[in-house]
Coordinates of C-alpha atoms and ligand atoms in Angstrom, one line a residue:
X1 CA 0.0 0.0 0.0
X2 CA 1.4 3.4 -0.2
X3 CA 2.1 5.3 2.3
X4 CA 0.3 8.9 3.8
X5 CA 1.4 11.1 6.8
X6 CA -0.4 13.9 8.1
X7 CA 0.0 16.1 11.4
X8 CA -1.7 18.4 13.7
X9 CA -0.2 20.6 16.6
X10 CA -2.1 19.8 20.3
X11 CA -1.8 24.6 20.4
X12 CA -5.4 24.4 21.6
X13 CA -7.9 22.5 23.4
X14 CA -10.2 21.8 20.5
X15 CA -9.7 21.3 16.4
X16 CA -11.1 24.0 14.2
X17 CA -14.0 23.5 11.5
X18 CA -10.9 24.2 9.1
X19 CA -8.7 21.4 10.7
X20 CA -11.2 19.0 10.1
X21 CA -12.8 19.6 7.0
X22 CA -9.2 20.5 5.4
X23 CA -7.4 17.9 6.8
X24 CA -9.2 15.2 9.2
X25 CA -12.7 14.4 6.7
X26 CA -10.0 13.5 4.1
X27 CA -7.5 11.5 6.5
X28 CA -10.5 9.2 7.7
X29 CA -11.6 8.2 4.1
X30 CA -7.9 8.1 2.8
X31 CA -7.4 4.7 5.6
X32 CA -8.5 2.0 4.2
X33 CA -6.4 2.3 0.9
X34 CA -3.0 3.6 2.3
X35 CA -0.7 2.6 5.1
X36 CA -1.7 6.0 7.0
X37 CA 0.8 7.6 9.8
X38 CA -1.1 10.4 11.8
X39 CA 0.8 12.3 14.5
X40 CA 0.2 14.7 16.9
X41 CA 3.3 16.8 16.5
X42 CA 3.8 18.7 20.0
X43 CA 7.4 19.3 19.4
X44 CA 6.1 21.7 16.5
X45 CA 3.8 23.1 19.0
X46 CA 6.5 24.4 21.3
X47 CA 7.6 26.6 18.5
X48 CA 5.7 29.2 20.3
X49 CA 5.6 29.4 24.0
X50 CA 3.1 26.9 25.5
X51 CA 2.1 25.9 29.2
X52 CA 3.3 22.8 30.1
X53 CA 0.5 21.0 31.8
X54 CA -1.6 22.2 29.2
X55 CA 0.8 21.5 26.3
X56 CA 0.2 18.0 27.6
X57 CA -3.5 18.0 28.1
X58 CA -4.0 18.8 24.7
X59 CA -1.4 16.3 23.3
X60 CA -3.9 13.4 24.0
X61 CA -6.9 15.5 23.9
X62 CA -6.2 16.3 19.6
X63 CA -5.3 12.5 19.8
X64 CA -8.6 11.4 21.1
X65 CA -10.3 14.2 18.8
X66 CA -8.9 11.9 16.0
X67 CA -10.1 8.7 17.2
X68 CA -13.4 10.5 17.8
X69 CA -13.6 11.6 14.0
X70 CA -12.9 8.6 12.5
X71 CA -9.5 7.5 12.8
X72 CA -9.3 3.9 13.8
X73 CA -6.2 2.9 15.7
X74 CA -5.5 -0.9 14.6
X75 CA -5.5 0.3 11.0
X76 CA -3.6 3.6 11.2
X77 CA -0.7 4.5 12.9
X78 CA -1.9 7.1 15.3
X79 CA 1.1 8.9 17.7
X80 CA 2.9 11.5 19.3
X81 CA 5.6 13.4 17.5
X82 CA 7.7 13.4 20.7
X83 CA 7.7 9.1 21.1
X84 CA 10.0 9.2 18.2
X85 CA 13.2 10.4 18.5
X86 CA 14.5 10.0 14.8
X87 CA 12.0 13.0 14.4
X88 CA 14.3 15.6 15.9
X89 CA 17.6 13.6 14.9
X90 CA 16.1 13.5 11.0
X91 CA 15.9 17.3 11.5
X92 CA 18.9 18.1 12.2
X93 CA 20.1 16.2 9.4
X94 CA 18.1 18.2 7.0
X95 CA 19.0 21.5 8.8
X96 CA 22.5 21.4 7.4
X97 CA 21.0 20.7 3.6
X98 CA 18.7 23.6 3.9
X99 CA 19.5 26.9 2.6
X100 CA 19.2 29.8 5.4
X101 CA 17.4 31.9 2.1
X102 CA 15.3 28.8 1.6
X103 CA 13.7 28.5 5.0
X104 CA 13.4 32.5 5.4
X105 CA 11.2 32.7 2.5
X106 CA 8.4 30.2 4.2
X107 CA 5.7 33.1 4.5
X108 CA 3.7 31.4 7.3
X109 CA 7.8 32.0 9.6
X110 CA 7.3 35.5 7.8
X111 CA 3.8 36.1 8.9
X112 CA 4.2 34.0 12.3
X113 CA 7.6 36.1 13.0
X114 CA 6.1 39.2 12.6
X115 CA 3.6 39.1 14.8
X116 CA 5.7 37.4 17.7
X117 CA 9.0 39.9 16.8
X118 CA 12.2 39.5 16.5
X119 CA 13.3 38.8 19.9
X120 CA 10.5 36.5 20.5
X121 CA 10.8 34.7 17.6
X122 CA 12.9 31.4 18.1
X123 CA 15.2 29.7 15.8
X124 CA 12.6 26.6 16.4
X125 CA 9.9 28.5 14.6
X126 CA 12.5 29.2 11.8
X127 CA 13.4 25.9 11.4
X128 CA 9.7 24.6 11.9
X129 CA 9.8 23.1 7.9
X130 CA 12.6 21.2 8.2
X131 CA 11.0 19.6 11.6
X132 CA 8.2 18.9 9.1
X133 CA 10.0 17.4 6.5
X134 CA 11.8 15.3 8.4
X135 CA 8.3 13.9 10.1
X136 CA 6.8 13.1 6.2
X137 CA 10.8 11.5 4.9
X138 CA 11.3 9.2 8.0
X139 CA 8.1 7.0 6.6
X140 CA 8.8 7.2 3.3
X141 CA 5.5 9.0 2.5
X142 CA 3.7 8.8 -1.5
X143 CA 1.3 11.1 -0.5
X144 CA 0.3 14.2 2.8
X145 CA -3.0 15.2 2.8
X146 CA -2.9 19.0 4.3
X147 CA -4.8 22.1 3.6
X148 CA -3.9 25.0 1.7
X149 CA -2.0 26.7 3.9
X150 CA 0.8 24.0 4.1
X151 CA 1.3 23.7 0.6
X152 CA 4.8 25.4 0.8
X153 CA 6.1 23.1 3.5
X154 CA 5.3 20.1 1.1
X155 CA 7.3 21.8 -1.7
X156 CA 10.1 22.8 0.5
X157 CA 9.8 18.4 1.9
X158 CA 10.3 17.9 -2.0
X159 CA 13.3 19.5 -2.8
X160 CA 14.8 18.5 0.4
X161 CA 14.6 14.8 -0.1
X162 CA 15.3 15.6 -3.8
X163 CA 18.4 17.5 -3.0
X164 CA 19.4 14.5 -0.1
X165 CA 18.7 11.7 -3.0
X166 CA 21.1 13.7 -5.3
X167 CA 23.6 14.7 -2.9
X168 CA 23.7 11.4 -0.9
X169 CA 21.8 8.4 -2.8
X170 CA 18.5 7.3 -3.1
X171 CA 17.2 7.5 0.1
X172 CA 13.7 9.0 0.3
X173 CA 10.4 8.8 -1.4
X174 CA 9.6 12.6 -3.3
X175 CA 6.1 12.9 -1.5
X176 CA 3.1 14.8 -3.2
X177 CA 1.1 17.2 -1.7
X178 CA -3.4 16.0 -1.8
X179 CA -4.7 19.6 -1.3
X180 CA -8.4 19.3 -1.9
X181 CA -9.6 21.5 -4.4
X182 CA -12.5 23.5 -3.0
X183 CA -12.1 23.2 0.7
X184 CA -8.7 23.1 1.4
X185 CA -9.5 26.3 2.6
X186 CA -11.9 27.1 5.1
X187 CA -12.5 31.3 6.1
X188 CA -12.9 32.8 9.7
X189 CA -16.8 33.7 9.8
X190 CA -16.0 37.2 10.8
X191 CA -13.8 38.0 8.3
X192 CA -13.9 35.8 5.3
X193 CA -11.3 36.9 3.3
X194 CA -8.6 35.5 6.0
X195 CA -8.4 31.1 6.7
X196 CA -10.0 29.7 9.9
X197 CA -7.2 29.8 12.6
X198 CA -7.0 29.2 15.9
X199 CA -4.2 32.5 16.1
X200 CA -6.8 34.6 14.6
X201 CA -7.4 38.1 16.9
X202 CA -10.8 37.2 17.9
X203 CA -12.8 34.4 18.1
X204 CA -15.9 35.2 17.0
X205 CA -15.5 33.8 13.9
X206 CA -13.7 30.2 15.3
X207 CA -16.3 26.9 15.1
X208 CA -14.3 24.8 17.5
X209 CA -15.3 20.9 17.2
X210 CA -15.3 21.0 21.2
X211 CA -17.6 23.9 21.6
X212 CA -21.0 23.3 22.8
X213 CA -23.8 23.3 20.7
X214 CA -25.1 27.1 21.7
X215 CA -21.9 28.5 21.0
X216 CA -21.3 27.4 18.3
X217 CA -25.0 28.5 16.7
X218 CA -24.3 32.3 18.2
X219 CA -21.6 32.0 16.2
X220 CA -23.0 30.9 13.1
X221 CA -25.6 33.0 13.2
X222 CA -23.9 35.9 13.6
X223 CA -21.4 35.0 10.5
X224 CA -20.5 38.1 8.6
X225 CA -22.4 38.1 5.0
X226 CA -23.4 40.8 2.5
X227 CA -26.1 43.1 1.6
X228 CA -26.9 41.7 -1.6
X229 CA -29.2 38.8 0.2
X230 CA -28.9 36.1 -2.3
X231 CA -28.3 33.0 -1.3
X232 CA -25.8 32.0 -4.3
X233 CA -21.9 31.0 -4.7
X234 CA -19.7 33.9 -5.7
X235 CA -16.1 33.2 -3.9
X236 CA -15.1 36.4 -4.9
X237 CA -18.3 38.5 -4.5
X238 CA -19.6 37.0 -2.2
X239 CA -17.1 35.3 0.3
X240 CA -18.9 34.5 3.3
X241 CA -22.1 33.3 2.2
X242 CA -19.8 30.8 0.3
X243 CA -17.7 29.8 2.9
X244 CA -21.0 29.0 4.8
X245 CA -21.8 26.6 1.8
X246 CA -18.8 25.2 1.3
X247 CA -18.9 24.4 4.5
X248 CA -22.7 22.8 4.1
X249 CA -21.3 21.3 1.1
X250 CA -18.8 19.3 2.8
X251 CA -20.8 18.5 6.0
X252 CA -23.4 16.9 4.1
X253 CA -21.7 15.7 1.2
X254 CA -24.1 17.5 -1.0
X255 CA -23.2 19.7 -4.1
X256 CA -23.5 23.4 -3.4
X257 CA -26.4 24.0 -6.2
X258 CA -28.3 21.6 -4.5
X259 CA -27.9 23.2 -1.7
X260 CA -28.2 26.5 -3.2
X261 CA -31.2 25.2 -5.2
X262 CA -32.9 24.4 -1.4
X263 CA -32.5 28.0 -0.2
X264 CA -33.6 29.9 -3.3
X265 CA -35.8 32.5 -2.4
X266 CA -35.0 32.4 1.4
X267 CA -32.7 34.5 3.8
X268 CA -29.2 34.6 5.1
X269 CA -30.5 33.7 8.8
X270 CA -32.3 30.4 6.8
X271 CA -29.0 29.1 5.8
X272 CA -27.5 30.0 9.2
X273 CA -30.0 27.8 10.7
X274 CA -29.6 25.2 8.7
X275 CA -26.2 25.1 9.0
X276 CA -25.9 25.4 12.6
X277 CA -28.0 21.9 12.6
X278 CA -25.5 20.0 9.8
X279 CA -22.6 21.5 12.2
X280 CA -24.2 20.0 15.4
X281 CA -25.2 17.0 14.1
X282 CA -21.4 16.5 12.6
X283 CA -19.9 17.4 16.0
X284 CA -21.8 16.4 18.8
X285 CA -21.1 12.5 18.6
X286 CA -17.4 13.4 18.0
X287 CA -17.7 15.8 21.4
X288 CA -19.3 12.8 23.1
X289 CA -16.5 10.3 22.0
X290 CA -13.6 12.6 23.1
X291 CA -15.6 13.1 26.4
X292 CA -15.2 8.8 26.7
X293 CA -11.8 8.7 25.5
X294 CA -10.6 11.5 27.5
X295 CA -12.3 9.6 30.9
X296 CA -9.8 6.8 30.9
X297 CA -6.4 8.3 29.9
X298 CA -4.5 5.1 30.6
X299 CA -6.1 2.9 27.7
X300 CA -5.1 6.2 25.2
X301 CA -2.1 6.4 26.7
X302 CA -1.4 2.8 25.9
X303 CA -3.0 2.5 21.9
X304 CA -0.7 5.6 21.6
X305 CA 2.3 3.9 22.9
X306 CA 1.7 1.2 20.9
X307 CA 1.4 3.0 17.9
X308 CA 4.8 4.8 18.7
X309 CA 6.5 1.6 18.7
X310 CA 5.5 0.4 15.0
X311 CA 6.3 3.5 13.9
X312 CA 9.5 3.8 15.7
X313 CA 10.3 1.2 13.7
X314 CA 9.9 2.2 10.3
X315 CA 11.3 5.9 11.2
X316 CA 14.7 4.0 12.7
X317 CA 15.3 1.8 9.6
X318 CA 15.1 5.1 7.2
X319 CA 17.5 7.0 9.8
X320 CA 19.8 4.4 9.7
X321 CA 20.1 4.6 5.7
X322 CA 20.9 8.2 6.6
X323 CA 23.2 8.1 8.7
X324 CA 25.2 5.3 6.7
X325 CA 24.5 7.6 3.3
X326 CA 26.1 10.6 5.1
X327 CA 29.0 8.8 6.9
X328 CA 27.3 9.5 10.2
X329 CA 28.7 6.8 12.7
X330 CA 26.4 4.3 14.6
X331 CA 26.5 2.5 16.9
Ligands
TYM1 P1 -2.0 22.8 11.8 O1 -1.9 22.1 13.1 O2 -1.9 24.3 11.7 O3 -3.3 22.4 11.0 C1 -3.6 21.0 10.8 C2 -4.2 20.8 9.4 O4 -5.4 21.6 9.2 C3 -5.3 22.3 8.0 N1 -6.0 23.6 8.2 C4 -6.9 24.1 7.4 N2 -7.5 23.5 6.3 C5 -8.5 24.2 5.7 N3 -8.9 25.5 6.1 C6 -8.3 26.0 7.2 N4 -8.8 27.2 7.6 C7 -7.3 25.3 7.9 N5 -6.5 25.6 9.0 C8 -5.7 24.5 9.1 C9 -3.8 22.5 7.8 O5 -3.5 22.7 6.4 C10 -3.3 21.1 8.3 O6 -3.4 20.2 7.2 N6 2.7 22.3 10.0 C11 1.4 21.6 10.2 C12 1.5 20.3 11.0 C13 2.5 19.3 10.6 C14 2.4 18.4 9.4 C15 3.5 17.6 9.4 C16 1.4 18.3 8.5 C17 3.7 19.0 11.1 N7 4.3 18.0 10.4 C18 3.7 16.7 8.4 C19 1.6 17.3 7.5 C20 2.8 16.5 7.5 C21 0.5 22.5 10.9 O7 0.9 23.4 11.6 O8 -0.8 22.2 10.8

């Protein structure tokens, strides 16, 4: 089977509406047809500053928000970024191949970086990419289903292990990017023109998975639109009442004329209700699974150490060829 990676950082207490339809609705139904790695990458996470005791709550609290979605541990390989060490040690390797140009062009380091400033900026959050690369190489990934937003990581993963393979030997696999076309980018409800994001300056316009059900419907309901009142698709006209059916789109797996077709005629608030029900009915069992998996820590903690040992596995074997291809000593 070929192979897929994917990660997440454990920065909040819940997923985002754009985490899961971007990345997680295409992870679950990519399973069954690829040997599927999915980490929770909390050594990315500390990239910015982070509390400890929560930094940890949230580490199994994003991996039980997987499990809750649809990710089943005995076929995927479900762990935490931290149980495998060849992560950081595949890094560092990949640090020294990497132009300092290269990685200062990555705009979300430019974007990220400004905000933080200079002295609060760490060299971890520079080298952030390379941390990523390193996680997709070490399992010889075909293909790393992301949104939009990571698409420059992925091509930055590409020359790397293209520049290692030339430099070195064959050694990794060129990953592709899957981006899905459409949804791969999800807008904040307040101000649609900017992604989802849980670092956006207010969160008014955040659907957190988590959330209860009330909150989330204020939420909705209180989406920014237009004047225009017609309930139609116009991404570029019209961004928010299309980012409200995309996002119906997705939830239901209907097509957006259909859905457009149901609401002809009708108002703004219509749609909002409507979609406040799709998003409730998608979330609520996934709230009540984490709840369960959350209440007995010890049985995650133990799928997750299990997983950490297959994939320890595979991620020593390709840092082993590494090390041999670069003259690295081992032991
Ligand atoms: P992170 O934790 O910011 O986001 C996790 C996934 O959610 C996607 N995403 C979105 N998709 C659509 N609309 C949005 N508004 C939206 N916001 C987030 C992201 O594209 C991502 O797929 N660097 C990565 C984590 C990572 C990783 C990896 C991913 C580390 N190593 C290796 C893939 C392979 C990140 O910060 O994602």
């Amino acid at each position: 089977k070929p192979v897929i990676f994917s990660g997440m950082q454990p920065s909040s207490d819940s997923l985002h509406l754009g985490n899961y339809i971007g990345a997680l609705t295409q992870w679950v139904q990519m399973q069954d047809s690829f040997d599927a790695y999915f980490c929770v990458v909390n050594q990315h996470a500390i990239t910015v500053p982070q509390d400890p005791a929560e930094l940890a709550a949230r580490t199994r609290r994003t991996a039980a928000q997987y499990i809750a979605a649809g990710i089943d541990p005995a076929r995927s390989t479900l762990f935490v970024q931290s149980h495998v060490p060849a992560h950081t040690q595949l890094a560092w390797v990949l640090n020294t191949i990497t132009g300092f140009g290269e990685a200062g062009r990555m705009t979300q380091f430019k974007d990220k970086s400004l905000r933080y400033g200079s002295d609060a900026t760490s060299v971890g959050l520079f080298t952030y990419p390379v941390l990523m690369a390193a996680d997709i190489l070490l399992y010889q990934a075909d293909v790393v289903p992301v949104g939009e937003d990571q698409r420059q990581h992925i091509e930055l993963t590409r020359d790397l292990a293209t520049r290692f393979n030339s430099r070195f030997g064959e050694t990794f696999v060129v990953p592709e990017a899957q981006i899905q076309k459409g949804t791969a980018k999800i807008y904040d409800l307040q101000s649609p023109e900017a992604k989802m994001s849980k670092s956006a300056e207010s969160e008014a316009g955040l659907i957190k998975v988590l959330d209860p059900a009330n909150v989330t419907r204020k939420k909705i309901m209180r989406a920014v639109t237009d004047a225009d009142g017609e309930i139609r698709y116009d991404h570029e006209g019209k961004p928010g009442v299309s980012n409200l059916l995309t996002i119906y789109s997705v939830l239901t797996g209907r097509m957006i004329e259909s859905i457009e077709r149901e609401f002809e005629g009708r108002g703004y608030g219509d749609l909002k209700k409507g979609l406040a029900e799709v998003v409730e009915e998608t979330f609520s069992p996934i709230r009540a699974r984490t709840e369960e998996l959350l209440s007995d820590p010890a049985e995650l903690d133990r799928l997750l150490s299990g997983a950490a040992d297959r994939a320890n596995e595979v991620a020593t074997a390709t840092l082993d060829r590494v090390y041999d291809a670069m003259g690295l000593l081992r032991r």
